[in-house]
XYZ file of C-alpha atoms in Angstrom:
670
model
C 11.029 85.350 76.486
C 9.433 82.500 74.541
C 8.695 82.383 70.810
C 6.349 80.217 68.783
C 6.641 78.914 65.313
C 4.362 81.685 64.050
C 7.070 84.219 64.949
C 4.924 85.353 68.004
C 7.120 85.999 71.079
C 6.054 86.829 74.732
C 8.462 88.831 77.048
C 8.142 89.566 80.811
C 10.597 90.967 83.418
C 11.242 89.034 86.733
C 13.162 89.744 89.957
C 16.276 87.678 89.998
C 16.187 87.256 93.744
C 12.569 86.738 94.387
C 11.595 85.506 91.001
C 8.497 87.614 90.944
C 7.351 89.371 87.769
C 8.164 93.031 87.725
C 5.698 93.846 84.918
C 2.966 92.166 82.892
C 3.907 90.021 79.899
C 4.346 91.777 76.585
C 3.823 90.192 73.091
C 6.272 90.800 70.299
C 5.984 89.778 66.590
C 9.398 89.001 65.089
C 9.663 89.225 61.230
C 12.651 87.455 59.578
C 13.831 88.870 56.252
C 14.986 86.255 53.583
C 18.368 86.320 52.021
C 19.495 84.476 48.861
C 21.134 81.489 50.426
C 19.581 78.605 48.327
C 20.540 77.754 44.734
C 17.944 76.525 42.245
C 17.495 72.735 41.928
C 16.034 70.802 38.925
C 13.462 68.050 39.448
C 15.688 65.566 37.558
C 19.389 65.375 37.343
C 19.198 64.024 33.771
C 16.381 64.410 31.274
C 15.819 62.246 28.234
C 14.002 63.386 25.129
C 13.577 62.415 21.480
C 12.553 64.350 18.420
C 12.222 63.335 14.746
C 15.103 64.232 12.545
C 14.658 66.959 9.957
C 12.197 68.733 12.291
C 11.474 72.404 11.778
C 12.982 75.189 13.927
C 10.979 75.729 17.111
C 9.803 72.104 17.375
C 9.137 71.265 21.006
C 11.682 68.925 22.514
C 11.150 68.869 26.308
C 10.317 71.102 29.280
C 12.640 71.231 32.309
C 11.665 72.525 35.757
C 13.778 73.902 38.640
C 12.795 75.145 42.115
C 14.383 77.633 44.633
C 13.929 77.327 48.396
C 14.194 81.099 48.916
C 11.110 83.307 49.414
C 9.671 84.125 46.058
C 7.629 87.019 47.552
C 10.646 88.819 48.845
C 13.015 90.238 46.373
C 14.428 88.224 43.431
C 15.959 85.429 45.484
C 13.606 82.825 43.954
C 13.146 84.321 40.476
C 14.716 81.859 38.022
C 15.974 82.308 34.477
C 16.842 79.317 32.150
C 19.677 79.343 29.677
C 21.706 76.832 27.584
C 25.243 76.273 28.542
C 25.827 73.433 25.973
C 23.823 72.409 22.878
C 23.869 75.436 20.718
C 23.199 76.104 17.901
C 21.006 72.967 17.681
C 18.647 73.691 20.566
C 17.271 76.679 22.480
C 15.423 77.119 25.769
C 12.821 79.612 26.778
C 14.194 81.615 29.780
C 10.988 81.804 31.746
C 9.418 78.358 31.016
C 12.394 76.053 30.529
C 10.967 74.638 27.255
C 13.668 73.272 24.985
C 13.083 73.642 21.239
C 14.836 72.893 17.926
C 17.038 75.784 16.955
C 18.568 74.407 13.743
C 16.733 73.002 10.742
C 17.549 69.813 8.750
C 19.111 67.996 11.634
C 19.989 64.631 10.050
C 19.966 61.527 12.180
C 22.194 59.789 9.706
C 24.821 62.523 10.408
C 24.380 62.744 14.151
C 21.909 60.845 16.211
C 22.370 61.958 19.859
C 22.936 65.340 21.524
C 23.688 66.366 25.122
C 22.209 69.714 26.158
C 23.117 71.400 29.482
C 20.449 73.728 30.855
C 21.163 76.278 33.635
C 18.646 77.780 36.031
C 19.828 80.995 37.838
C 17.990 82.992 40.549
C 18.109 86.727 41.148
C 16.548 86.950 37.655
C 19.828 85.970 36.168
C 21.697 88.952 37.568
C 25.240 88.883 38.713
C 25.641 87.348 42.138
C 22.714 84.981 41.774
C 22.951 81.287 42.543
C 22.485 78.686 39.766
C 21.863 74.964 39.174
C 22.279 72.806 36.035
C 20.804 69.677 34.486
C 21.556 67.557 31.425
C 19.108 66.715 28.636
C 19.974 63.790 26.362
C 18.200 64.366 23.053
C 17.919 61.575 20.473
C 16.864 62.168 16.891
C 14.375 59.548 15.736
C 14.482 58.208 12.179
C 12.301 59.286 9.299
C 12.516 57.963 5.750
C 14.622 60.749 4.400
C 17.464 58.654 2.949
C 16.849 56.818 -0.358
C 18.566 53.449 -0.916
C 21.788 53.571 -2.850
C 23.900 50.830 -4.438
C 27.553 50.913 -3.548
C 28.493 50.134 -7.170
C 26.872 50.861 -10.445
C 27.482 47.328 -11.721
C 28.066 43.890 -10.226
C 29.651 40.783 -11.771
C 28.525 37.267 -10.815
C 29.068 33.800 -12.263
C 27.458 30.355 -12.087
C 27.574 27.036 -13.899
C 25.196 26.491 -16.771
C 23.967 23.355 -15.002
C 22.600 25.398 -12.086
C 19.107 24.234 -11.218
C 16.119 26.514 -11.531
C 15.714 28.453 -8.282
C 19.343 28.084 -7.253
C 21.175 31.167 -5.951
C 23.649 32.942 -8.212
C 24.675 35.735 -5.788
C 23.550 38.528 -3.450
C 23.655 42.314 -3.711
C 22.648 44.972 -1.176
C 21.835 48.685 -1.404
C 22.743 51.012 1.442
C 20.038 52.921 3.297
C 20.934 55.177 6.232
C 17.488 54.826 7.719
C 16.516 52.123 10.139
C 13.534 49.960 10.916
C 10.721 49.946 8.402
C 12.208 53.078 6.811
C 15.155 50.953 5.684
C 13.037 48.169 4.161
C 13.743 47.750 0.466
C 12.420 45.848 -2.519
C 14.444 44.674 -5.525
C 13.224 43.948 -9.023
C 14.635 43.430 -12.506
C 13.514 46.176 -14.844
C 15.498 45.478 -17.984
C 18.235 43.427 -19.590
C 18.719 40.531 -21.988
C 18.781 38.108 -19.055
C 15.285 38.893 -17.731
C 14.042 35.552 -19.062
C 16.790 33.563 -17.341
C 17.381 35.442 -14.073
C 15.233 36.758 -11.261
C 15.835 38.647 -8.008
C 14.204 38.005 -4.647
C 14.310 40.310 -1.608
C 15.584 38.790 1.622
C 13.264 40.268 4.250
C 15.766 39.707 7.054
C 19.005 40.963 5.553
C 17.399 43.347 3.024
C 19.560 41.837 0.316
C 18.666 41.120 -3.278
C 19.141 37.428 -4.104
C 19.841 36.651 -7.769
C 18.359 33.235 -8.709
C 18.115 31.156 -11.875
C 14.719 31.521 -13.514
C 15.430 29.446 -16.609
C 18.203 27.032 -17.467
C 21.364 28.802 -18.646
C 23.173 27.647 -21.748
C 26.847 28.310 -22.084
C 26.898 27.304 -25.733
C 24.186 29.764 -26.788
C 24.905 32.670 -24.396
C 27.761 33.159 -22.016
C 26.916 36.490 -20.309
C 23.448 37.427 -19.051
C 22.831 41.081 -18.175
C 19.964 42.508 -16.116
C 19.169 45.936 -14.688
C 18.102 45.819 -11.040
C 16.096 48.541 -9.290
C 15.780 49.010 -5.522
C 13.113 51.107 -3.777
C 11.899 51.766 -0.240
C 8.702 49.992 0.617
C 7.590 52.696 3.134
C 8.023 56.192 1.729
C 7.217 59.473 3.529
C 5.547 61.992 1.214
C 7.004 64.832 3.316
C 10.484 64.028 2.068
C 9.899 63.220 -1.585
C 11.543 66.539 -2.389
C 14.830 65.032 -1.270
C 14.963 63.042 -4.490
C 13.734 59.746 -5.949
C 13.775 57.011 -3.337
C 15.190 54.360 -5.707
C 18.426 53.358 -7.322
C 19.539 51.048 -10.133
C 22.528 48.876 -10.889
C 23.648 46.534 -13.685
C 24.126 42.831 -12.874
C 26.188 40.689 -15.218
C 26.091 36.918 -14.748
C 28.650 34.795 -16.561
C 27.672 31.186 -17.369
C 30.449 28.626 -16.870
C 30.642 25.575 -19.107
C 29.961 22.034 -17.858
C 29.823 18.686 -19.632
C 26.105 18.222 -20.229
C 24.165 15.083 -21.166
C 22.564 14.780 -24.598
C 19.446 16.784 -25.354
C 16.460 15.301 -27.206
C 14.660 17.200 -29.921
C 11.315 16.676 -28.113
C 10.299 16.245 -24.503
C 8.528 13.039 -25.554
C 7.952 11.079 -28.763
C 4.633 9.603 -29.917
C 4.445 7.057 -32.741
C 1.547 5.116 -34.285
C 1.805 1.658 -35.802
C -0.706 -0.870 -37.156
C -0.907 -4.084 -35.228
C -0.278 -6.120 -38.400
C 2.956 -4.278 -39.241
C 5.614 -6.850 -40.259
C 8.699 -7.383 -38.163
C 11.732 -5.264 -38.975
C 9.732 -2.217 -40.101
C 10.845 1.142 -38.651
C 8.075 3.077 -36.898
C 9.973 6.276 -36.006
C 13.298 7.921 -35.245
C 14.613 9.422 -32.013
C 16.948 12.413 -32.358
C 19.305 13.883 -29.759
C 22.554 15.849 -29.775
C 25.418 16.884 -27.513
C 24.752 20.463 -26.345
C 28.431 21.047 -25.514
C 30.762 22.755 -27.908
C 32.572 19.465 -28.509
C 29.468 17.895 -30.149
C 30.394 14.297 -29.424
C 28.394 11.586 -31.292
C 25.368 10.071 -29.556
C 24.433 6.422 -29.084
C 20.889 5.212 -28.332
C 19.445 2.327 -26.343
C 16.052 1.176 -25.041
C 15.632 0.802 -21.306
C 14.888 -2.919 -21.075
C 12.873 -2.441 -17.898
C 10.298 -0.512 -19.936
C 10.188 -3.135 -22.717
C 10.153 -6.487 -20.881
C 8.677 -8.367 -23.871
C 11.461 -7.092 -26.161
C 9.019 -5.877 -28.795
C 11.192 -3.062 -30.149
C 14.776 -2.391 -31.163
C 16.552 0.926 -31.659
C 19.526 1.517 -33.876
C 22.331 2.730 -31.563
C 23.625 5.169 -34.173
C 20.677 6.743 -35.980
C 17.973 6.188 -33.322
C 15.418 4.461 -35.591
C 12.966 2.171 -33.743
C 11.913 -1.092 -35.418
C 9.504 -3.896 -34.509
C 11.075 -7.258 -33.688
C 7.928 -9.104 -32.491
C 4.335 -9.191 -33.632
C 2.014 -6.666 -32.037
C -1.523 -7.256 -30.826
C -3.715 -4.282 -30.044
C -6.172 -6.515 -28.195
C -3.404 -7.339 -25.719
C -2.034 -3.800 -25.291
C -3.145 -0.604 -27.017
C -0.204 1.513 -25.816
C 3.439 0.690 -25.272
C 5.400 3.107 -23.086
C 9.133 2.704 -23.417
C 12.101 4.855 -22.462
C 14.995 5.611 -24.798
C 18.424 6.427 -23.395
C 20.910 8.679 -25.190
C 24.535 8.931 -24.055
C 27.786 10.389 -25.321
C 30.079 7.838 -26.881
C 33.159 9.227 -25.166
C 31.393 9.579 -21.806
C 28.578 7.031 -21.280
C 27.869 8.470 -17.840
C 26.396 11.558 -19.513
C 22.999 10.025 -20.241
C 19.527 11.393 -20.920
C 16.148 9.701 -20.993
C 13.025 10.437 -23.012
C 9.609 8.708 -22.923
C 8.397 7.148 -26.166
C 4.667 6.396 -26.493
C 3.714 3.895 -29.193
C 0.039 3.599 -30.066
C -0.979 0.314 -31.680
C -3.675 0.959 -34.279
C -6.456 -1.540 -34.703
C -6.754 -3.894 -37.659
C -9.850 -6.023 -38.167
C -8.246 -9.367 -37.357
C -10.722 -10.798 -34.826
C -14.102 -12.302 -35.585
C -17.150 -11.499 -33.442
C -18.532 -14.119 -31.082
C -21.311 -14.629 -28.584
C -21.303 -12.054 -25.799
C -21.934 -14.811 -23.238
C -22.782 -18.485 -22.830
C -26.501 -18.729 -23.451
C -28.768 -21.251 -21.725
C -31.617 -21.619 -24.163
C -34.702 -23.754 -23.510
C -37.686 -24.516 -25.687
C -40.993 -25.661 -24.270
C -42.841 -28.737 -25.477
C -45.930 -26.601 -25.877
C -44.343 -23.673 -27.710
C -45.908 -22.203 -30.841
C -44.316 -21.582 -34.218
C -42.244 -18.389 -34.496
C -42.138 -18.021 -30.740
C -39.166 -16.094 -29.259
C -36.960 -18.345 -27.173
C -33.701 -16.358 -26.964
C -32.181 -12.937 -27.722
C -28.458 -13.079 -28.492
C -25.742 -10.444 -28.870
C -22.095 -10.443 -29.888
C -18.792 -8.868 -28.934
C -15.663 -8.111 -30.931
C -12.255 -7.341 -29.438
C -11.477 -5.081 -32.409
C -12.220 -1.375 -32.177
C -13.380 0.078 -35.508
C -13.552 3.826 -35.964
C -17.275 3.838 -36.850
C -18.273 1.366 -34.161
C -19.394 -2.254 -34.359
C -22.023 -3.497 -36.782
C -22.802 -7.221 -36.555
C -24.845 -9.386 -38.933
C -26.469 -12.581 -37.635
C -27.496 -15.525 -39.821
C -27.777 -19.318 -39.828
C -25.144 -21.432 -41.494
C -27.857 -23.497 -43.213
C -31.616 -23.829 -43.363
C -32.903 -25.270 -40.118
C -36.389 -26.859 -39.966
C -36.749 -26.257 -36.250
C -35.463 -22.747 -35.605
C -34.836 -19.493 -37.390
C -33.044 -16.226 -36.611
C -34.138 -12.607 -36.989
C -31.476 -9.868 -37.071
C -32.605 -6.826 -35.063
C -29.939 -4.661 -36.777
C -28.836 -3.300 -33.409
C -26.096 -5.894 -32.817
C -28.674 -8.303 -31.384
C -30.753 -11.096 -32.897
C -33.808 -13.131 -31.920
C -33.986 -16.914 -32.057
C -37.500 -18.106 -33.065
C -39.074 -21.524 -33.407
C -40.221 -22.654 -36.854
C -42.616 -25.263 -35.600
C -44.306 -26.638 -32.518
C -44.501 -30.068 -30.979
C -41.012 -30.454 -29.593
C -40.695 -33.725 -27.751
C -37.937 -34.350 -25.273
C -38.172 -38.105 -25.809
C -37.437 -37.753 -29.494
C -34.614 -35.229 -29.055
C -33.733 -33.384 -25.879
C -30.980 -31.107 -27.248
C -30.721 -29.134 -30.505
C -27.546 -27.443 -31.729
C -28.077 -24.314 -33.809
C -25.000 -22.919 -35.669
C -25.156 -19.099 -35.782
C -22.887 -17.145 -38.148
C -21.810 -13.696 -36.831
C -20.068 -11.271 -39.213
C -18.720 -7.740 -38.726
C -18.832 -4.871 -41.223
C -15.192 -3.781 -41.106
C -12.539 -4.516 -43.725
C -11.585 -7.245 -44.170
C -14.832 -8.847 -43.014
C -14.379 -11.326 -40.193
C -16.977 -13.944 -39.279
C -17.300 -16.868 -36.938
C -19.803 -19.634 -36.263
C -21.017 -20.043 -32.705
C -23.236 -22.926 -31.687
C -26.329 -22.233 -29.607
C -27.424 -25.184 -27.465
C -31.231 -25.428 -27.164
C -32.735 -27.896 -24.684
C -36.270 -29.193 -24.708
C -38.146 -28.786 -21.431
C -41.712 -29.010 -20.222
C -43.320 -25.916 -18.750
C -46.390 -25.213 -16.699
C -49.311 -23.001 -17.685
C -47.451 -19.843 -16.624
C -44.431 -20.654 -18.787
C -42.073 -21.651 -15.957
C -39.831 -24.632 -16.579
C -41.158 -27.697 -14.832
C -38.871 -30.509 -15.967
C -35.950 -30.894 -18.302
C -33.026 -33.176 -18.943
C -30.403 -33.674 -16.304
C -27.915 -31.464 -18.090
C -30.493 -28.727 -18.517
C -31.406 -28.848 -14.861
C -27.780 -28.653 -13.950
C -27.249 -25.720 -16.253
C -30.311 -23.970 -14.889
C -28.939 -24.520 -11.413
C -25.685 -22.937 -12.490
C -23.631 -26.175 -12.422
C -21.212 -26.935 -15.219
C -20.092 -30.411 -16.278
C -16.783 -29.969 -14.497
C -18.565 -29.011 -11.279
C -20.843 -32.076 -11.588
C -17.854 -34.412 -12.053
C -16.127 -32.883 -9.036
C -19.244 -33.392 -6.885
C -19.593 -37.041 -7.983
C -15.949 -37.725 -7.222
C -16.351 -36.246 -3.744
C -19.415 -38.406 -3.088
C -17.591 -41.528 -4.346
C -14.602 -40.863 -2.109
C -16.873 -40.400 0.904
C -18.633 -43.720 0.177
C -15.297 -45.544 -0.096
C -14.192 -44.089 3.242
C -17.457 -45.205 4.901
C -17.150 -48.736 3.487
C -13.529 -48.971 4.603
C -14.346 -47.929 8.153
C -17.281 -50.352 8.276
C -15.085 -53.235 7.153
C -12.420 -52.403 9.729
C -15.032 -52.150 12.465
C -16.618 -55.449 11.448
C -13.253 -57.186 11.431
C -12.519 -55.935 14.928
C -15.885 -57.188 16.212
C -15.625 -60.676 14.548
C -16.374 -63.379 17.096
C -13.757 -66.055 17.765
C -14.175 -69.553 16.456
C -14.894 -70.856 19.917
C -16.996 -68.450 21.952
C -16.929 -70.317 25.258
C -15.115 -73.329 26.548
C -18.331 -74.487 28.152
C -20.009 -74.844 24.780
C -20.284 -78.605 24.375
C -21.410 -78.514 20.751
C -19.219 -80.124 18.151
C -16.690 -77.848 16.637
C -16.145 -78.690 12.993
C -13.249 -76.902 11.430
C -13.454 -77.050 7.658
C -10.494 -76.484 5.392
C -11.235 -75.675 1.750
C -7.854 -76.937 0.530
C -7.932 -80.700 -0.093
C -4.491 -80.994 -1.547
C -3.365 -82.825 -4.647
C -3.498 -86.396 -3.377
C -0.649 -88.777 -2.861
C 1.295 -87.502 -5.823
C 1.261 -83.893 -4.597
C 4.530 -83.527 -2.722
C 4.401 -79.687 -2.668
C 1.262 -79.270 -0.576
C 2.617 -80.725 2.656
C 5.948 -81.904 3.958
C 5.309 -85.630 4.454
C 8.577 -85.924 6.281
C 6.913 -84.455 9.301
C 4.426 -87.346 9.417
C 7.089 -89.984 8.781
C 9.344 -88.558 11.514
C 7.117 -87.109 14.227
C 10.021 -86.813 16.611
C 10.972 -83.532 14.945
C 7.706 -81.926 16.012
C 8.169 -79.574 18.905
C 6.741 -80.803 22.140
C 5.007 -77.500 22.875
C 3.350 -77.044 19.473
C -0.243 -75.900 19.857
C -3.220 -77.340 18.060
C -4.062 -75.720 14.745
C -7.734 -76.624 14.582
C -8.889 -74.382 17.468
C -8.038 -70.968 18.836
C -5.373 -71.364 21.542
C -7.325 -69.879 24.431
C -6.905 -72.118 27.483
C -7.416 -71.744 31.169
C -4.142 -73.493 31.933
C -0.970 -74.366 30.047
C -1.111 -77.002 27.415
C 1.455 -79.794 27.603
C 1.835 -82.580 25.068
C 3.836 -85.641 25.928
C 6.776 -86.655 23.802
C 5.923 -88.535 20.617
C 6.654 -92.188 20.222
C 10.141 -93.076 19.455
C 9.232 -95.522 16.739
C 6.214 -95.576 14.436
C 5.782 -98.262 11.842
C 3.377 -96.300 9.776
C 1.076 -93.288 9.721
C -1.667 -95.433 11.170
C 0.301 -96.005 14.332
C 1.074 -92.276 14.466
C -2.582 -91.320 14.243
C -3.614 -93.891 16.844
C -0.930 -92.607 19.142
C -2.111 -89.060 18.670
C -5.691 -90.052 19.281
C -4.826 -91.715 22.540
C -2.851 -88.683 23.619
C -5.743 -86.343 22.905
C -8.217 -88.587 24.667
C -6.096 -88.701 27.780
C -5.103 -85.051 27.658
C -6.952 -83.192 30.481
C -6.376 -79.863 28.821
C -8.109 -80.778 25.540
C -11.617 -79.399 24.916
C -14.545 -81.636 25.842
C -15.808 -81.952 22.233
C -14.785 -83.711 19.077
C -12.316 -82.224 16.688
C -12.083 -83.299 13.072
C -8.689 -82.882 11.429
C -8.070 -83.514 7.740
C -4.741 -84.780 6.494
C -3.539 -84.806 2.925
C -1.722 -88.186 3.206
C -3.424 -91.466 3.889
C -0.403 -93.633 4.469
C 0.808 -96.871 2.863
C -1.269 -100.064 2.918
C -4.207 -98.557 4.813
C -6.992 -101.087 5.115
C -9.420 -98.281 5.871
C -8.752 -96.887 2.423
C -9.447 -93.073 2.475
C -9.857 -91.022 5.627
C -11.314 -88.048 3.731
C -14.856 -86.952 4.468
C -15.485 -85.950 0.866
C -17.007 -89.356 0.054
C -19.074 -89.566 3.197
C -22.050 -87.993 1.454
C -22.633 -91.201 -0.455
C -23.195 -93.220 2.702
C -24.666 -90.533 4.847
C -28.166 -91.763 4.231
C -27.436 -95.125 5.918
C -27.045 -93.449 9.259
C -29.874 -92.966 11.715
C -29.900 -89.931 13.966
C -32.964 -90.548 16.108
C -30.770 -91.149 19.099
C -29.759 -87.498 19.065
C -33.167 -86.484 20.386
C -32.426 -88.429 23.531
C -29.293 -86.468 24.324
C -31.082 -83.578 25.906
C -31.752 -79.907 25.089
C -28.122 -79.211 24.417
C -28.251 -81.329 21.251
C -31.771 -80.348 20.228
C -30.705 -78.124 17.361
C -28.300 -80.758 16.039
C -30.997 -83.402 16.285
C -33.466 -81.148 14.419
C -30.969 -80.638 11.648
C -30.037 -84.298 11.085
C -33.447 -85.853 11.788
C -35.196 -83.428 9.432
C -32.518 -84.047 6.829
C -32.852 -87.812 7.203
C -36.618 -87.572 6.855
C -36.303 -85.445 3.718
C -33.961 -87.951 2.121
C -36.261 -90.853 2.923
C -39.241 -89.148 1.389
């Protein structure tokens, strides 16, 4: 017999020996009846669920599901019933559906947050003998804003020094709130108290604390305890739970100020004084007052910060704080003086305060008006009488309350020019006549008196320089004096002098360089040794005659042996193609005549001497000379007795010399 999965079986009988079928095959349907041999199983071993706290009874929590492998169509083997084994009386479960619901009202998360519920599923419709399975449901109560904030104490005591800066922290307080998240967010504020003006509270968003800070400087001497009433509220309130009470709380904060040694305090944050600029020295212009805010009330001493009064214009009495002037003031130099006054305790100079003192210098009419600028005034040769040549204005460094009002006039009657006051702080300069001539007078000086209208009246005389110029038909200046042209070109006298000095220095430099260059290029006395013309060397110093013993050392002529053998000639430039050697002088010379003859013979026989005559002048003639004087100074008297016609026969080299002497001789003869 064989069976299939569909419970269909086929049976047939066979002979054991032969193996042949004994009958045809027969089909059988086999039906298996189920028995309760499988327990229910949940889809999850552990379920997790959450539900808001304070939920109503019957609020859905979660649905659990279980299955049974037995045949649900046969008997009650697969019919399941759900029940709670653990979690009552807080939760309940529907037997047929497995839905878990809230069974107890006002479940408070702040009391208990998590619950474990055990659910059982049992087959056989829950009857005795049925199989069962269980699962666990972890239920968490989520937070709602059902807990108002509450202070732990009804009052708090804090302390800080009276010198605490504005904004500094005095202390922290915190209210308790059982909620969490945004439901626990709180806000603090001061609602009452005598310290509202001095203290403030700020909410720390991270720690949810109330931070007490200084709002205004505390003063131990005037008030030692500052009291405020602080209120705390939830920022996110749920209207469904307002019936649980007001979601706020209050507490009293008392802050005690502790004493410190404070610097002096001035009666004002700054002092402003006014003083006339002509106030005499030593006059008091105001008084600075300060005191010790501590209970000791030590005396105060005053001083001026010298860095703020570098000119030492003011002095302050160190005891009473009165400020006096010690130097003259000038409003035109400075209208305001800003100084700083220091106040310190006498017993403790380190406790020091500073206050600004502004001193306004009031104007006094002590300056006379003057020309607003330097005027360049010109008058034309062809101008007409009462013709406008210049409009002038004035300035005054004083500052009157009603503004400036200037009056213009001439110091005396002037026949050439007149002035007309425009009564708007300007005046016109007019000509009184025509026919100005630059040759007669090129410059006119017109004294102009300028007066102000303040008290006391101040006046000054300014001179207007008027230059005479010629103009073309259109009125443009055509020519004028040198000074006028320079002024019209914008050049002052100082600028002109500077330009002339620069030009003079440049000319001197050019002349100096030219002289140096010319000296370098000066030709030598003898240009070429092949030049056969006579070389006449002229000395302009004749000497003092025989009686002059200072002009020349005659001992050299009397004793020629002391002359060095290699001494060069002084009458020509020592440029030679070969060395010059002079033989030794004579051992004995009777007189200067013998010396000269000896020298002449030496020069004539010297092969190194130039091939032209050389004339040397000596200042001593010698004793007993029969030739009398050797000087050429008296040769002009006998020069006419000579004849120079023979020079023309000497050739072209002496042509110029022949022309000079022959023409001279001819002129003398005529």
